[in-house]
Tab-separated table of C-alpha atoms and ligand atoms in Angstrom:
chain	number	residue	atom	x	y	z
Z	1	UNK	CA	-6.804	-4.706	9.740
Z	2	UNK	CA	-4.745	-1.752	10.907
Z	3	UNK	CA	-1.820	-2.041	13.298
Z	4	UNK	CA	-3.606	-0.314	16.197
Z	5	UNK	CA	-6.534	-2.739	16.083
Z	6	UNK	CA	-4.223	-5.695	15.715
Z	7	UNK	CA	-2.308	-4.620	18.829
Z	8	UNK	CA	-5.515	-4.229	20.838
Z	9	UNK	CA	-6.703	-7.645	19.649
Z	10	UNK	CA	-3.421	-9.365	20.472
Z	11	UNK	CA	-3.177	-7.797	23.906
Z	12	UNK	CA	-6.724	-8.843	24.685
Z	13	UNK	CA	-5.953	-12.372	23.492
Z	14	UNK	CA	-2.889	-12.480	25.758
Z	15	UNK	CA	-5.231	-12.014	28.707
Z	16	UNK	CA	-8.251	-13.976	27.535
Z	17	UNK	CA	-6.528	-17.135	26.250
Z	18	UNK	CA	-4.714	-18.073	29.516
Z	19	UNK	CA	-7.904	-17.345	31.391
Z	20	UNK	CA	-9.899	-19.637	29.108
Z	21	UNK	CA	-7.228	-22.375	29.256
Z	22	UNK	CA	-7.065	-22.221	33.069
Z	23	UNK	CA	-10.864	-22.249	33.328
Z	24	UNK	CA	-11.210	-25.209	30.955
Z	25	UNK	CA	-8.557	-27.177	32.834
Z	26	UNK	CA	-10.217	-26.310	36.155
Z	27	UNK	CA	-13.618	-27.480	34.911
Z	28	UNK	CA	-12.158	-30.692	33.494
Z	29	UNK	CA	-10.201	-31.342	36.690
Z	30	UNK	CA	-13.195	-30.758	38.928
Z	31	UNK	CA	-15.423	-33.059	36.926
Z	32	UNK	CA	-12.712	-35.760	36.644
Z	33	UNK	CA	-11.724	-35.569	40.299
Z	34	UNK	CA	-15.251	-36.266	41.471
Z	35	UNK	CA	-15.454	-39.169	39.017
Z	36	UNK	CA	-12.123	-40.899	39.588
Z	37	UNK	CA	-10.746	-39.847	42.979
Z	38	UNK	CA	-13.825	-40.070	45.093
Z	39	UNK	CA	-13.236	-36.539	46.285
Z	40	UNK	CA	-15.063	-33.443	45.450
Z	41	UNK	CA	-13.879	-29.884	45.571
Z	42	UNK	CA	-16.598	-27.443	46.185
Z	43	UNK	CA	-17.743	-24.498	48.143
Z	44	UNK	CA	-18.776	-26.659	51.133
Z	45	UNK	CA	-15.112	-27.370	51.810
Z	46	UNK	CA	-14.442	-23.700	52.361
Z	47	UNK	CA	-17.581	-23.309	54.401
Z	48	UNK	CA	-16.609	-26.179	56.637
Z	49	UNK	CA	-13.085	-24.951	57.274
Z	50	UNK	CA	-14.467	-21.514	58.164
Z	51	UNK	CA	-16.911	-23.155	60.542
Z	52	UNK	CA	-14.149	-25.133	62.236
Z	53	UNK	CA	-12.101	-21.990	62.714
Z	54	UNK	CA	-14.963	-20.066	64.300
Z	55	UNK	CA	-15.747	-23.020	66.584
Z	56	UNK	CA	-12.129	-23.081	67.740
Z	57	UNK	CA	-12.100	-19.379	68.516
Z	58	UNK	CA	-15.334	-19.759	70.455
Z	59	UNK	CA	-13.851	-22.539	72.480
Z	60	UNK	CA	-10.694	-20.508	73.210
Z	61	UNK	CA	-12.847	-17.684	74.483
Z	62	UNK	CA	-14.785	-20.038	76.738
Z	63	UNK	CA	-11.570	-21.514	78.134
Z	64	UNK	CA	-10.143	-18.095	78.923
Z	65	UNK	CA	-13.331	-17.243	80.803
Z	66	UNK	CA	-13.335	-20.483	82.814
Z	67	UNK	CA	-11.742	-20.413	86.214
Z	68	UNK	CA	-11.468	-24.125	86.661
Z	69	UNK	CA	-8.157	-25.478	87.921
Z	70	UNK	CA	-8.792	-29.094	87.202
Z	71	UNK	CA	-11.023	-29.604	84.212
Z	72	UNK	CA	-11.105	-33.387	84.341
Z	73	UNK	CA	-14.502	-34.700	85.439
Z	74	UNK	CA	-16.186	-31.267	85.338
Z	75	UNK	CA	-19.064	-29.913	83.304
Z	76	UNK	CA	-16.603	-27.832	81.393
Z	77	UNK	CA	-14.855	-31.002	80.197
Z	78	UNK	CA	-18.189	-32.182	78.870
Z	79	UNK	CA	-18.663	-28.873	77.103
Z	80	UNK	CA	-15.160	-29.112	75.610
Z	81	UNK	CA	-15.702	-32.678	74.458
Z	82	UNK	CA	-18.944	-31.628	72.817
Z	83	UNK	CA	-17.200	-28.856	70.904
Z	84	UNK	CA	-14.325	-31.137	69.914
Z	85	UNK	CA	-16.759	-33.800	68.746
Z	86	UNK	CA	-18.174	-31.268	66.325
Z	87	UNK	CA	-14.811	-30.957	64.589
Z	88	UNK	CA	-13.458	-34.404	65.404
Z	89	UNK	CA	-10.492	-32.700	67.071
Z	90	UNK	CA	-8.324	-32.927	70.176
Z	91	UNK	CA	-7.152	-30.293	72.623
Z	92	UNK	CA	-4.244	-29.522	74.971
Z	93	UNK	CA	-4.580	-26.625	77.431
Z	94	UNK	CA	-1.452	-25.139	78.963
Z	95	UNK	CA	-1.572	-22.762	81.889
Z	96	UNK	CA	1.537	-21.200	83.314
Z	97	UNK	CA	3.732	-23.699	81.332
Z	98	UNK	CA	2.028	-26.786	82.724
Z	99	UNK	CA	-0.505	-28.923	80.930
Z	100	UNK	CA	-3.791	-28.623	82.739
Z	101	UNK	CA	-5.899	-30.600	80.297
Z	102	UNK	CA	-5.629	-32.844	77.236
Z	103	UNK	CA	-8.125	-34.945	75.319
Z	104	UNK	CA	-8.524	-38.636	75.862
Z	105	UNK	CA	-6.714	-41.094	73.577
Z	106	UNK	CA	-3.551	-39.020	73.627
Z	107	UNK	CA	-0.402	-40.589	75.006
Z	108	UNK	CA	2.717	-38.808	76.160
Z	109	UNK	CA	4.368	-39.073	72.743
Z	110	UNK	CA	1.360	-37.524	71.028
Z	111	UNK	CA	1.353	-34.630	73.500
Z	112	UNK	CA	5.090	-34.044	73.084
Z	113	UNK	CA	4.832	-34.170	69.311
Z	114	UNK	CA	1.922	-31.782	69.336
Z	115	UNK	CA	3.726	-29.316	71.606
Z	116	UNK	CA	6.886	-29.328	69.509
Z	117	UNK	CA	4.883	-28.876	66.300
Z	118	UNK	CA	2.925	-26.032	67.899
Z	119	UNK	CA	6.175	-24.291	68.817
Z	120	UNK	CA	7.850	-24.900	65.489
Z	121	UNK	CA	6.895	-22.056	63.239
Z	122	UNK	CA	8.778	-23.310	60.201
Z	123	UNK	CA	7.184	-26.782	59.964
Z	124	UNK	CA	3.807	-27.700	58.518
Z	125	UNK	CA	2.396	-28.190	62.041
Z	126	UNK	CA	1.171	-31.685	61.391
Z	127	UNK	CA	0.985	-34.660	63.698
Z	128	UNK	CA	-0.331	-38.151	63.153
Z	129	UNK	CA	-2.238	-39.931	65.882
Z	130	UNK	CA	-3.353	-43.406	64.970
Z	131	UNK	CA	-4.041	-43.142	61.244
Z	132	UNK	CA	-5.395	-39.636	61.341
Z	133	UNK	CA	-3.428	-36.557	60.359
Z	134	UNK	CA	-4.036	-33.505	62.485
Z	135	UNK	CA	-3.188	-29.911	61.897
Z	136	UNK	CA	-1.808	-28.319	65.065
Z	137	UNK	CA	-3.200	-24.863	65.770
Z	138	UNK	CA	-1.985	-22.923	68.750
Z	139	UNK	CA	-3.838	-19.960	70.336
Z	140	UNK	CA	-2.297	-17.836	73.155
Z	141	UNK	CA	-4.663	-17.013	75.944
Z	142	UNK	CA	-5.021	-15.185	79.210
Z	143	UNK	CA	-6.937	-16.771	82.041
Z	144	UNK	CA	-9.311	-15.007	84.395
Z	145	UNK	CA	-6.723	-15.084	87.170
Z	146	UNK	CA	-4.274	-13.209	84.905
Z	147	UNK	CA	-2.128	-16.244	84.260
Z	148	UNK	CA	-0.836	-16.821	80.698
Z	149	UNK	CA	-1.273	-19.965	78.744
Z	150	UNK	CA	-2.236	-21.406	75.389
Z	151	UNK	CA	-4.662	-23.756	73.807
Z	152	UNK	CA	-3.447	-26.228	71.202
Z	153	UNK	CA	-6.026	-27.733	68.926
Z	154	UNK	CA	-5.484	-30.769	66.781
Z	155	UNK	CA	-7.863	-30.525	63.875
Z	156	UNK	CA	-8.075	-33.510	61.547
Z	157	UNK	CA	-7.147	-32.548	58.033
Z	158	UNK	CA	-9.093	-33.978	55.240
Z	159	UNK	CA	-7.436	-35.184	52.070
Z	160	UNK	CA	-9.599	-32.794	50.078
Z	161	UNK	CA	-8.128	-29.712	51.713
Z	162	UNK	CA	-4.726	-30.671	50.415
Z	163	UNK	CA	-6.164	-31.487	47.024
Z	164	UNK	CA	-7.915	-28.142	46.972
Z	165	UNK	CA	-4.713	-26.318	47.886
Z	166	UNK	CA	-2.738	-28.185	45.268
Z	167	UNK	CA	-5.510	-27.623	42.789
Z	168	UNK	CA	-5.448	-23.853	43.300
Z	169	UNK	CA	-1.664	-23.822	43.010
Z	170	UNK	CA	-1.840	-25.934	39.854
Z	171	UNK	CA	-4.448	-23.677	38.264
Z	172	UNK	CA	-2.379	-20.612	39.094
Z	173	UNK	CA	0.674	-22.273	37.606
Z	174	UNK	CA	-1.267	-23.216	34.481
Z	175	UNK	CA	-2.529	-19.652	34.213
Z	176	UNK	CA	0.985	-18.289	34.514
Z	177	UNK	CA	2.521	-20.763	32.078
Z	178	UNK	CA	-0.246	-20.291	29.536
Z	179	UNK	CA	0.118	-16.488	29.923
Z	180	UNK	CA	3.795	-16.712	29.101
Z	181	UNK	CA	3.220	-19.130	26.209
Z	182	UNK	CA	0.329	-17.077	24.791
Z	183	UNK	CA	2.317	-13.905	24.998
Z	184	UNK	CA	5.282	-15.570	23.213
Z	185	UNK	CA	2.961	-16.963	20.522
Z	186	UNK	CA	1.052	-13.708	20.091
Z	187	UNK	CA	4.288	-11.710	19.864
Z	188	UNK	CA	5.571	-14.186	17.274
Z	189	UNK	CA	2.414	-13.925	15.143
Z	190	UNK	CA	2.319	-10.145	15.535
Z	191	UNK	CA	5.938	-9.698	14.528
Z	192	UNK	CA	5.443	-12.077	11.606
Z	193	UNK	CA	2.408	-10.122	10.407
Z	194	UNK	CA	4.361	-6.873	10.554
Z	195	UNK	CA	7.880	-8.026	9.820
Z	196	UNK	CA	7.215	-10.277	6.809
Z	197	UNK	CA	5.703	-7.507	4.633
Z	198	UNK	CA	8.366	-5.061	5.836
Z	199	UNK	CA	11.102	-7.535	4.880
Z	200	UNK	CA	9.470	-7.923	1.463
Z	201	UNK	CA	9.355	-4.161	1.099
Z	202	UNK	CA	12.995	-3.927	2.110
Z	203	UNK	CA	13.947	-6.492	-0.542
Z	204	UNK	CA	12.007	-4.487	-3.138
Z	205	UNK	CA	13.847	-1.329	-2.072
Z	206	UNK	CA	17.180	-3.089	-2.486
Z	207	UNK	CA	16.154	-4.124	-6.000
Z	208	UNK	CA	15.175	-0.543	-6.861
Z	209	UNK	CA	18.443	0.707	-5.401
Z	210	UNK	CA	20.279	-1.720	-7.700
Z	211	UNK	CA	18.372	-0.295	-10.666
Z	212	UNK	CA	15.944	-3.166	-11.152
Z	213	UNK	CA	12.504	-1.743	-11.843
Z	214	UNK	CA	10.730	-4.480	-13.767
Z	215	UNK	CA	8.785	-6.083	-10.910
Z	216	UNK	CA	5.691	-5.342	-8.957
Z	217	UNK	CA	5.640	-4.496	-5.241
Z	218	UNK	CA	2.864	-6.681	-3.856
Z	219	UNK	CA	0.455	-5.177	-1.330
Z	220	UNK	CA	0.559	-7.317	1.805
Z	221	UNK	CA	0.153	-6.930	5.544
Z	222	UNK	CA	-1.850	-4.490	7.600
Z	223	UNK	CA	-3.514	-1.329	6.308
Z	224	UNK	CA	-0.609	0.999	7.081
Z	225	UNK	CA	1.929	-1.352	5.495
Z	226	UNK	CA	-0.310	-1.909	2.476
Z	227	UNK	CA	-0.508	1.870	2.033
Z	228	UNK	CA	3.269	2.057	2.286
Z	229	UNK	CA	3.561	-0.662	-0.384
Z	230	UNK	CA	1.148	1.255	-2.646
Z	231	UNK	CA	3.224	4.427	-2.275
Z	232	UNK	CA	6.416	2.560	-3.063
Z	233	UNK	CA	4.768	0.850	-6.049
Z	234	UNK	CA	3.689	4.234	-7.397
Z	235	UNK	CA	7.190	5.542	-6.843
Z	236	UNK	CA	8.599	2.541	-8.734
Z	237	UNK	CA	6.218	3.130	-11.663
Z	238	UNK	CA	7.102	6.830	-11.788
Z	239	UNK	CA	10.796	6.088	-11.588
Z	240	UNK	CA	10.482	3.521	-14.351
Z	241	UNK	CA	8.475	5.959	-16.490
Z	242	UNK	CA	10.979	8.716	-15.980
Z	243	UNK	CA	13.876	6.411	-16.853
Z	244	UNK	CA	11.998	5.233	-19.951
Z	245	UNK	CA	11.229	8.835	-20.863
Z	246	UNK	CA	14.867	9.733	-20.427
Z	247	UNK	CA	15.944	6.819	-22.609
Z	248	UNK	CA	13.401	7.840	-25.229
Z	249	UNK	CA	14.580	11.398	-24.985
Z	250	UNK	CA	18.177	10.269	-25.456
Z	251	UNK	CA	17.198	8.172	-28.480
Z	252	UNK	CA	15.270	11.149	-29.874
Z	253	UNK	CA	18.225	13.389	-29.432
Z	254	UNK	CA	20.527	10.938	-31.180
Z	255	UNK	CA	18.035	10.592	-34.032
Z	256	UNK	CA	17.620	14.354	-34.203
Z	257	UNK	CA	21.349	14.946	-34.409
Z	258	UNK	CA	21.949	12.257	-37.007
Z	259	UNK	CA	18.955	13.402	-39.099
Z	260	UNK	CA	19.927	17.067	-38.904
Z	261	UNK	CA	23.476	16.359	-39.914
Z	262	UNK	CA	22.310	14.162	-42.752
Z	263	UNK	CA	19.600	16.501	-44.044
Z	264	UNK	CA	21.698	19.627	-43.726
Z	265	UNK	CA	24.636	17.978	-45.408
Z	266	UNK	CA	22.838	17.572	-48.767
Z	267	UNK	CA	22.060	21.281	-49.444
Z	268	UNK	CA	25.381	22.372	-47.922
Z	269	UNK	CA	27.305	19.987	-50.182
Z	270	UNK	CA	25.504	21.352	-53.209
Z	271	UNK	CA	26.139	24.978	-52.131
Z	272	UNK	CA	29.784	24.039	-51.729
Z	273	UNK	CA	29.807	22.571	-55.252
Z	274	UNK	CA	28.258	25.662	-56.834
Z	275	UNK	CA	30.589	28.033	-54.956
Z	276	UNK	CA	33.564	25.929	-56.063
Z	277	UNK	CA	32.227	26.095	-59.662
Z	278	UNK	CA	32.100	29.874	-59.484
Z	279	UNK	CA	35.602	30.019	-57.977
Z	280	UNK	CA	36.935	27.669	-60.667
Z	281	UNK	CA	35.419	29.901	-63.337
Z	282	UNK	CA	32.926	27.266	-64.537
Z	283	UNK	CA	30.190	29.906	-64.407
Z	284	UNK	CA	31.794	31.840	-67.147
Z	285	UNK	CA	28.715	33.548	-68.577
Z	286	UNK	CA	26.432	35.991	-66.738
Z	287	UNK	CA	23.508	33.549	-67.268
Z	288	UNK	CA	25.440	30.655	-65.783
Z	289	UNK	CA	26.569	32.794	-62.912
Z	290	UNK	CA	22.995	33.889	-62.243
Z	291	UNK	CA	21.825	30.284	-62.354
Z	292	UNK	CA	24.565	29.240	-59.910
Z	293	UNK	CA	23.791	32.075	-57.517
Z	294	UNK	CA	20.010	31.421	-57.695
Z	295	UNK	CA	20.632	27.766	-56.872
Z	296	UNK	CA	22.841	28.711	-53.941
Z	297	UNK	CA	20.112	31.116	-52.766
Z	298	UNK	CA	17.440	28.414	-53.046
Z	299	UNK	CA	19.538	25.947	-51.067
Z	300	UNK	CA	20.225	28.566	-48.409
Z	301	UNK	CA	16.490	29.193	-48.034
Z	302	UNK	CA	15.985	25.433	-47.808
Z	303	UNK	CA	18.524	25.213	-44.970
Z	304	UNK	CA	16.905	28.204	-43.315
Z	305	UNK	CA	13.464	26.569	-43.505
Z	306	UNK	CA	14.829	23.317	-42.155
Z	307	UNK	CA	16.371	25.085	-39.175
Z	308	UNK	CA	13.088	26.954	-38.592
Z	309	UNK	CA	11.167	23.668	-38.630
Z	310	UNK	CA	13.643	22.092	-36.301
Z	311	UNK	CA	13.442	24.943	-33.821
Z	312	UNK	CA	9.656	24.947	-33.940
Z	313	UNK	CA	9.518	21.194	-33.526
Z	314	UNK	CA	11.795	21.121	-30.495
Z	315	UNK	CA	9.964	24.033	-28.894
Z	316	UNK	CA	6.623	22.291	-29.407
Z	317	UNK	CA	8.155	19.099	-28.110
Z	318	UNK	CA	9.291	20.843	-24.949
Z	319	UNK	CA	5.873	22.489	-24.712
Z	320	UNK	CA	7.507	25.880	-24.798
Z	321	UNK	CA	5.038	27.405	-27.220
Z	322	UNK	CA	1.855	28.695	-25.661
Z	323	UNK	CA	-1.327	28.503	-27.727
Z	324	UNK	CA	-3.488	31.531	-28.036
Z	325	UNK	CA	-6.960	29.995	-28.426
Z	326	UNK	CA	-9.753	31.962	-30.063
Z	327	UNK	CA	-13.337	31.041	-30.799
Z	328	UNK	CA	-13.330	30.732	-34.580
Z	329	UNK	CA	-16.014	30.140	-37.220
Z	330	UNK	CA	-14.545	27.152	-39.022
Z	331	UNK	CA	-16.147	27.929	-42.424
Z	332	UNK	CA	-14.920	31.520	-42.426
Z	333	UNK	CA	-11.491	30.288	-41.439
Z	334	UNK	CA	-11.228	27.839	-44.358
Z	335	UNK	CA	-12.680	30.318	-46.859
Z	336	UNK	CA	-9.904	32.687	-45.875
Z	337	UNK	CA	-7.359	29.895	-46.049
Z	338	UNK	CA	-8.416	28.981	-49.596
Z	339	UNK	CA	-8.354	32.610	-50.666
Z	340	UNK	CA	-4.774	32.891	-49.419
Z	341	UNK	CA	-3.502	29.739	-51.129
Z	342	UNK	CA	-5.441	29.712	-54.384
Z	343	UNK	CA	-3.142	32.037	-56.420
Z	344	UNK	CA	0.012	30.056	-55.561
Z	345	UNK	CA	-1.708	26.700	-56.228
Z	346	UNK	CA	-3.084	27.924	-59.540
Z	347	UNK	CA	0.484	28.433	-60.690
Z	348	UNK	CA	0.906	24.653	-60.380
Z	349	UNK	CA	-2.426	24.021	-62.082
Z	350	UNK	CA	-4.006	22.825	-58.833
Z	351	UNK	CA	-7.622	23.705	-58.005
Z	352	UNK	CA	-8.678	24.067	-54.392
Z	353	UNK	CA	-12.226	24.267	-53.080
Z	354	UNK	CA	-14.311	23.803	-49.984
Z	355	UNK	CA	-17.161	21.320	-49.516
Z	356	UNK	CA	-19.064	22.369	-46.460
Z	357	UNK	CA	-21.353	19.689	-44.990
Z	358	UNK	CA	-22.053	21.647	-41.826
Z	359	UNK	CA	-25.663	22.676	-41.327
Z	360	UNK	CA	-24.931	26.079	-39.894
Z	361	UNK	CA	-22.066	28.109	-38.451
Z	362	UNK	CA	-19.809	25.991	-36.266
Z	363	UNK	CA	-17.118	27.202	-33.933
Z	364	UNK	CA	-13.841	25.747	-32.695
Z	365	UNK	CA	-11.247	27.010	-30.225
Z	366	UNK	CA	-7.976	27.338	-32.123
Z	367	UNK	CA	-4.763	29.301	-32.196
Z	368	UNK	CA	-5.418	30.708	-35.682
Z	369	UNK	CA	-1.790	31.269	-36.556
Z	370	UNK	CA	-0.477	27.860	-35.387
Z	371	UNK	CA	-3.454	26.064	-36.907
Z	372	UNK	CA	-2.771	27.822	-40.202
Z	373	UNK	CA	0.712	26.316	-40.064
Z	374	UNK	CA	-0.909	22.856	-39.987
Z	375	UNK	CA	-3.202	23.576	-42.934
Z	376	UNK	CA	-0.353	25.122	-44.951
Z	377	UNK	CA	1.862	22.086	-44.253
Z	378	UNK	CA	-0.834	19.777	-45.531
Z	379	UNK	CA	-1.674	21.885	-48.596
Z	380	UNK	CA	2.025	22.317	-49.332
Z	381	UNK	CA	2.466	18.528	-49.227
Z	382	UNK	CA	-0.468	18.097	-51.627
Z	383	UNK	CA	1.250	20.537	-53.974
Z	384	UNK	CA	4.704	18.965	-53.578
Z	385	UNK	CA	3.556	15.397	-54.042
Z	386	UNK	CA	1.144	16.160	-56.892
Z	387	UNK	CA	1.818	14.019	-59.970
Z	388	UNK	CA	-1.373	14.725	-61.978
Z	389	UNK	CA	-1.708	17.256	-64.775
Z	390	UNK	CA	-4.844	18.669	-63.199
Z	391	UNK	CA	-4.278	18.845	-59.510
Z	392	UNK	CA	-7.232	18.938	-57.106
Z	393	UNK	CA	-7.449	19.719	-53.430
Z	394	UNK	CA	-10.839	19.520	-51.728
Z	395	UNK	CA	-11.418	20.552	-48.132
Z	396	UNK	CA	-14.432	18.749	-46.623
Z	397	UNK	CA	-16.004	20.036	-43.455
Z	398	UNK	CA	-18.190	17.551	-41.552
Z	399	UNK	CA	-19.262	17.147	-37.979
Z	400	UNK	CA	-19.985	14.511	-35.342
Z	401	UNK	CA	-21.854	15.064	-32.101
Z	402	UNK	CA	-18.847	16.659	-30.438
Z	403	UNK	CA	-16.268	17.405	-33.141
Z	404	UNK	CA	-15.625	18.997	-36.480
Z	405	UNK	CA	-13.889	16.711	-38.969
Z	406	UNK	CA	-11.681	18.465	-41.514
Z	407	UNK	CA	-10.560	16.384	-44.470
Z	408	UNK	CA	-7.984	17.753	-46.910
Z	409	UNK	CA	-8.044	15.482	-49.916
Z	410	UNK	CA	-5.743	15.588	-52.926
Z	411	UNK	CA	-5.381	13.574	-56.086
Z	412	UNK	CA	-1.583	13.384	-55.837
Z	413	UNK	CA	0.788	10.444	-55.877
Z	414	UNK	CA	-0.628	8.883	-52.702
Z	415	UNK	CA	1.292	6.979	-50.079
Z	416	UNK	CA	2.095	3.288	-49.868
Z	417	UNK	CA	-0.290	1.720	-47.341
Z	418	UNK	CA	2.657	0.453	-45.270
Z	419	UNK	CA	3.962	3.989	-44.879
Z	420	UNK	CA	0.744	5.911	-44.171
Z	421	UNK	CA	1.188	5.602	-40.416
Z	422	UNK	CA	4.780	6.755	-40.539
Z	423	UNK	CA	4.224	10.106	-42.196
Z	424	UNK	CA	3.639	11.870	-38.871
Z	425	UNK	CA	6.961	10.631	-37.473
Z	426	UNK	CA	9.682	13.230	-37.285
Z	427	UNK	CA	12.154	13.167	-40.182
Z	428	UNK	CA	10.068	10.616	-42.027
Z	429	UNK	CA	10.163	11.294	-45.741
Z	430	UNK	CA	8.929	8.971	-48.451
Z	431	UNK	CA	11.694	7.602	-50.696
Z	432	UNK	CA	10.618	9.623	-53.722
Z	433	UNK	CA	10.115	12.768	-51.623
Z	434	UNK	CA	13.652	12.462	-50.300
Z	435	UNK	CA	15.143	12.704	-53.790
Z	436	UNK	CA	12.674	15.079	-55.459
Z	437	UNK	CA	10.859	17.600	-53.301
Z	438	UNK	CA	12.536	19.825	-50.776
Z	439	UNK	CA	11.514	19.485	-47.142
Z	440	UNK	CA	12.668	18.605	-43.688
Z	441	UNK	CA	10.456	15.607	-42.936
Z	442	UNK	CA	9.185	17.622	-39.980
Z	443	UNK	CA	6.086	19.252	-41.522
Z	444	UNK	CA	3.565	16.600	-40.459
Z	445	UNK	CA	5.345	15.915	-37.147
Z	446	UNK	CA	4.915	19.628	-36.348
Z	447	UNK	CA	1.290	19.488	-37.527
Z	448	UNK	CA	0.618	16.535	-35.251
Z	449	UNK	CA	2.095	18.353	-32.265
Z	450	UNK	CA	-0.034	21.435	-32.926
Z	451	UNK	CA	-3.267	19.461	-33.466
Z	452	UNK	CA	-2.662	17.419	-30.321
Z	453	UNK	CA	-1.914	20.656	-28.476
Z	454	UNK	CA	-5.503	21.601	-29.424
Z	455	UNK	CA	-6.703	18.246	-28.004
Z	456	UNK	CA	-7.442	17.146	-31.532
Z	457	UNK	CA	-6.449	14.156	-33.641
Z	458	UNK	CA	-4.772	13.934	-37.034
Z	459	UNK	CA	-4.520	10.914	-39.286
Z	460	UNK	CA	-4.130	10.018	-42.948
Z	461	UNK	CA	-5.950	7.826	-45.401
Z	462	UNK	CA	-4.199	7.258	-48.690
Z	463	UNK	CA	-4.586	5.385	-51.890
Z	464	UNK	CA	-1.303	4.892	-53.662
Z	465	UNK	CA	-1.284	6.603	-57.070
Z	466	UNK	CA	-4.782	8.065	-56.538
Z	467	UNK	CA	-4.317	10.517	-53.722
Z	468	UNK	CA	-4.156	11.236	-50.031
Z	469	UNK	CA	-6.565	12.517	-47.398
Z	470	UNK	CA	-5.322	14.099	-44.211
Z	471	UNK	CA	-8.062	14.232	-41.577
Z	472	UNK	CA	-8.249	16.348	-38.450
Z	473	UNK	CA	-10.858	16.152	-35.727
Z	474	UNK	CA	-11.246	18.991	-33.278
Z	475	UNK	CA	-13.790	19.660	-30.552
Z	476	UNK	CA	-16.774	21.936	-31.280
Z	477	UNK	CA	-17.696	24.814	-29.067
Z	478	UNK	CA	-20.982	26.657	-28.995
N	1	LIG	N1	-0.261	14.664	-49.784
N	1	LIG	C1	0.730	13.790	-49.795
N	1	LIG	N2	0.872	12.955	-50.845
N	1	LIG	C2	1.853	12.075	-50.862
N	1	LIG	N3	2.775	11.892	-49.908
N	1	LIG	C3	2.704	12.676	-48.858
N	1	LIG	C4	1.686	13.666	-48.711
N	1	LIG	N4	1.819	14.265	-47.549
N	1	LIG	C5	2.923	13.710	-46.939
N	1	LIG	N5	3.436	12.766	-47.723
N	1	LIG	C6	4.612	11.911	-47.410
N	1	LIG	O1	4.883	12.099	-46.027
N	1	LIG	C7	6.233	12.521	-45.847
N	1	LIG	C8	6.327	13.428	-44.650
N	1	LIG	O2	5.715	14.683	-44.907
N	1	LIG	P1	6.233	15.937	-44.130
N	1	LIG	O3	6.339	15.607	-42.705
N	1	LIG	O4	5.403	17.098	-44.534
N	1	LIG	O5	7.710	16.105	-44.658
N	1	LIG	P2	8.257	16.743	-45.986
N	1	LIG	O6	7.094	17.373	-46.676
N	1	LIG	O7	9.262	17.681	-45.542
N	1	LIG	O8	8.827	15.600	-46.738
N	1	LIG	C9	6.585	13.154	-47.134
N	1	LIG	O9	7.990	13.099	-47.336
N	1	LIG	C10	5.845	12.342	-48.134
N	1	LIG	O10	6.567	11.169	-48.464
N	2	LIG	MG1	5.781	18.714	-45.707
């Protein structure tokens, strides 16, 4: 539920609930009162009291019209008694401050009481004659002969009228009390529904502020608050990811620095040794000198290559190198690649050939130059880690429904099965490679970055002592 709807619902409930409570209590009271108190409260009561009132007013009008000085014993007295019989009441008529008529069965005390009640505006205007309670109602009047006076009626009050009055007051009071209680309850529930999730959210924020990110912000409460929780949860995940990425980046940097210093130190130390040898006069023949200088040159190139690899790797890592994709016929591309590498490989007695299992010309989108770097890395590894007299490199081209699979297979020394997965890690070099062949340990890490930059995959399958296959899958285009 959203907050707007909840507010509408609660406000409606604040009105409806007291109404229902008051109605239920009224119904119960009415049905119980007729059962237990021998009284009934109904519409007839109202009708009767209205009737009495109209009868009284009629009578007052008649009196004002009458010109009789002494009512006793006249027809008009009969008429009055008839009217009074209808309402069971009594009457006192005052003309010019003297009582000119009063009903039978009234003594002096009753008349005095009635007059004082009629004049007393602040009292309840009640008198008791015999066992009957009367309500005293006074009406001013002007007689035909212009004299002023008033008529005082004593109307018997029924118990029910009081009950009815009290009942209405009680129902009103119940309505008011239940309104207040409902509104307190509804406000409490409403604030709980809104405040509890907000408090939870606040606690989560405090945790995040204190750097704790390993918890989940639960989605609770109304729609708007749930959405707020979702946003905060996403923010927490992003924050956590970015902190993790930063930590990883820091670790990478530390590893990079320690690996660079370690890997650069080896060739530099050997250059230092050879230079020292020359300075000490150890290279005392032109041949020796040439050998020393050639070694120094080789090591310098090695350092240069390592720095190149490092630069390329960090640029790829920072995604600073744009790829220039071109639609390329994969078979043509590998034929060219073989043509380029064959002469150099032949020097090491390694044969290279292509086994094309593609049915017809197939195209891929590649950055030819960067992709060539991948293939050269792989072929160079096959050459470097070749331990057989007759070296062989075969490039297989196959296809699946959506990709071209390139497999570059050699019959070299192979890789221990525990290490196959590590060869794409930066600075990873097999133990034997570290001591024998030159390299930076970045070749395959760079290759992986480039292949993944082409939305491709690269992996290795190797058989220790027998050889290694590096496989690449890359999407076909038409
Ligand atoms: N064809 C292969 N045969 C055997 N070992 C290989 C081959 N290719 C890669 N490796 C192993 O993987 C490691 C990582 O290769 P690479 O990233 O190219 O670094 P580098 O060639 O500079 O050592 C190598 O040091 C080597 O141990
Ligand atoms: Mg390499």
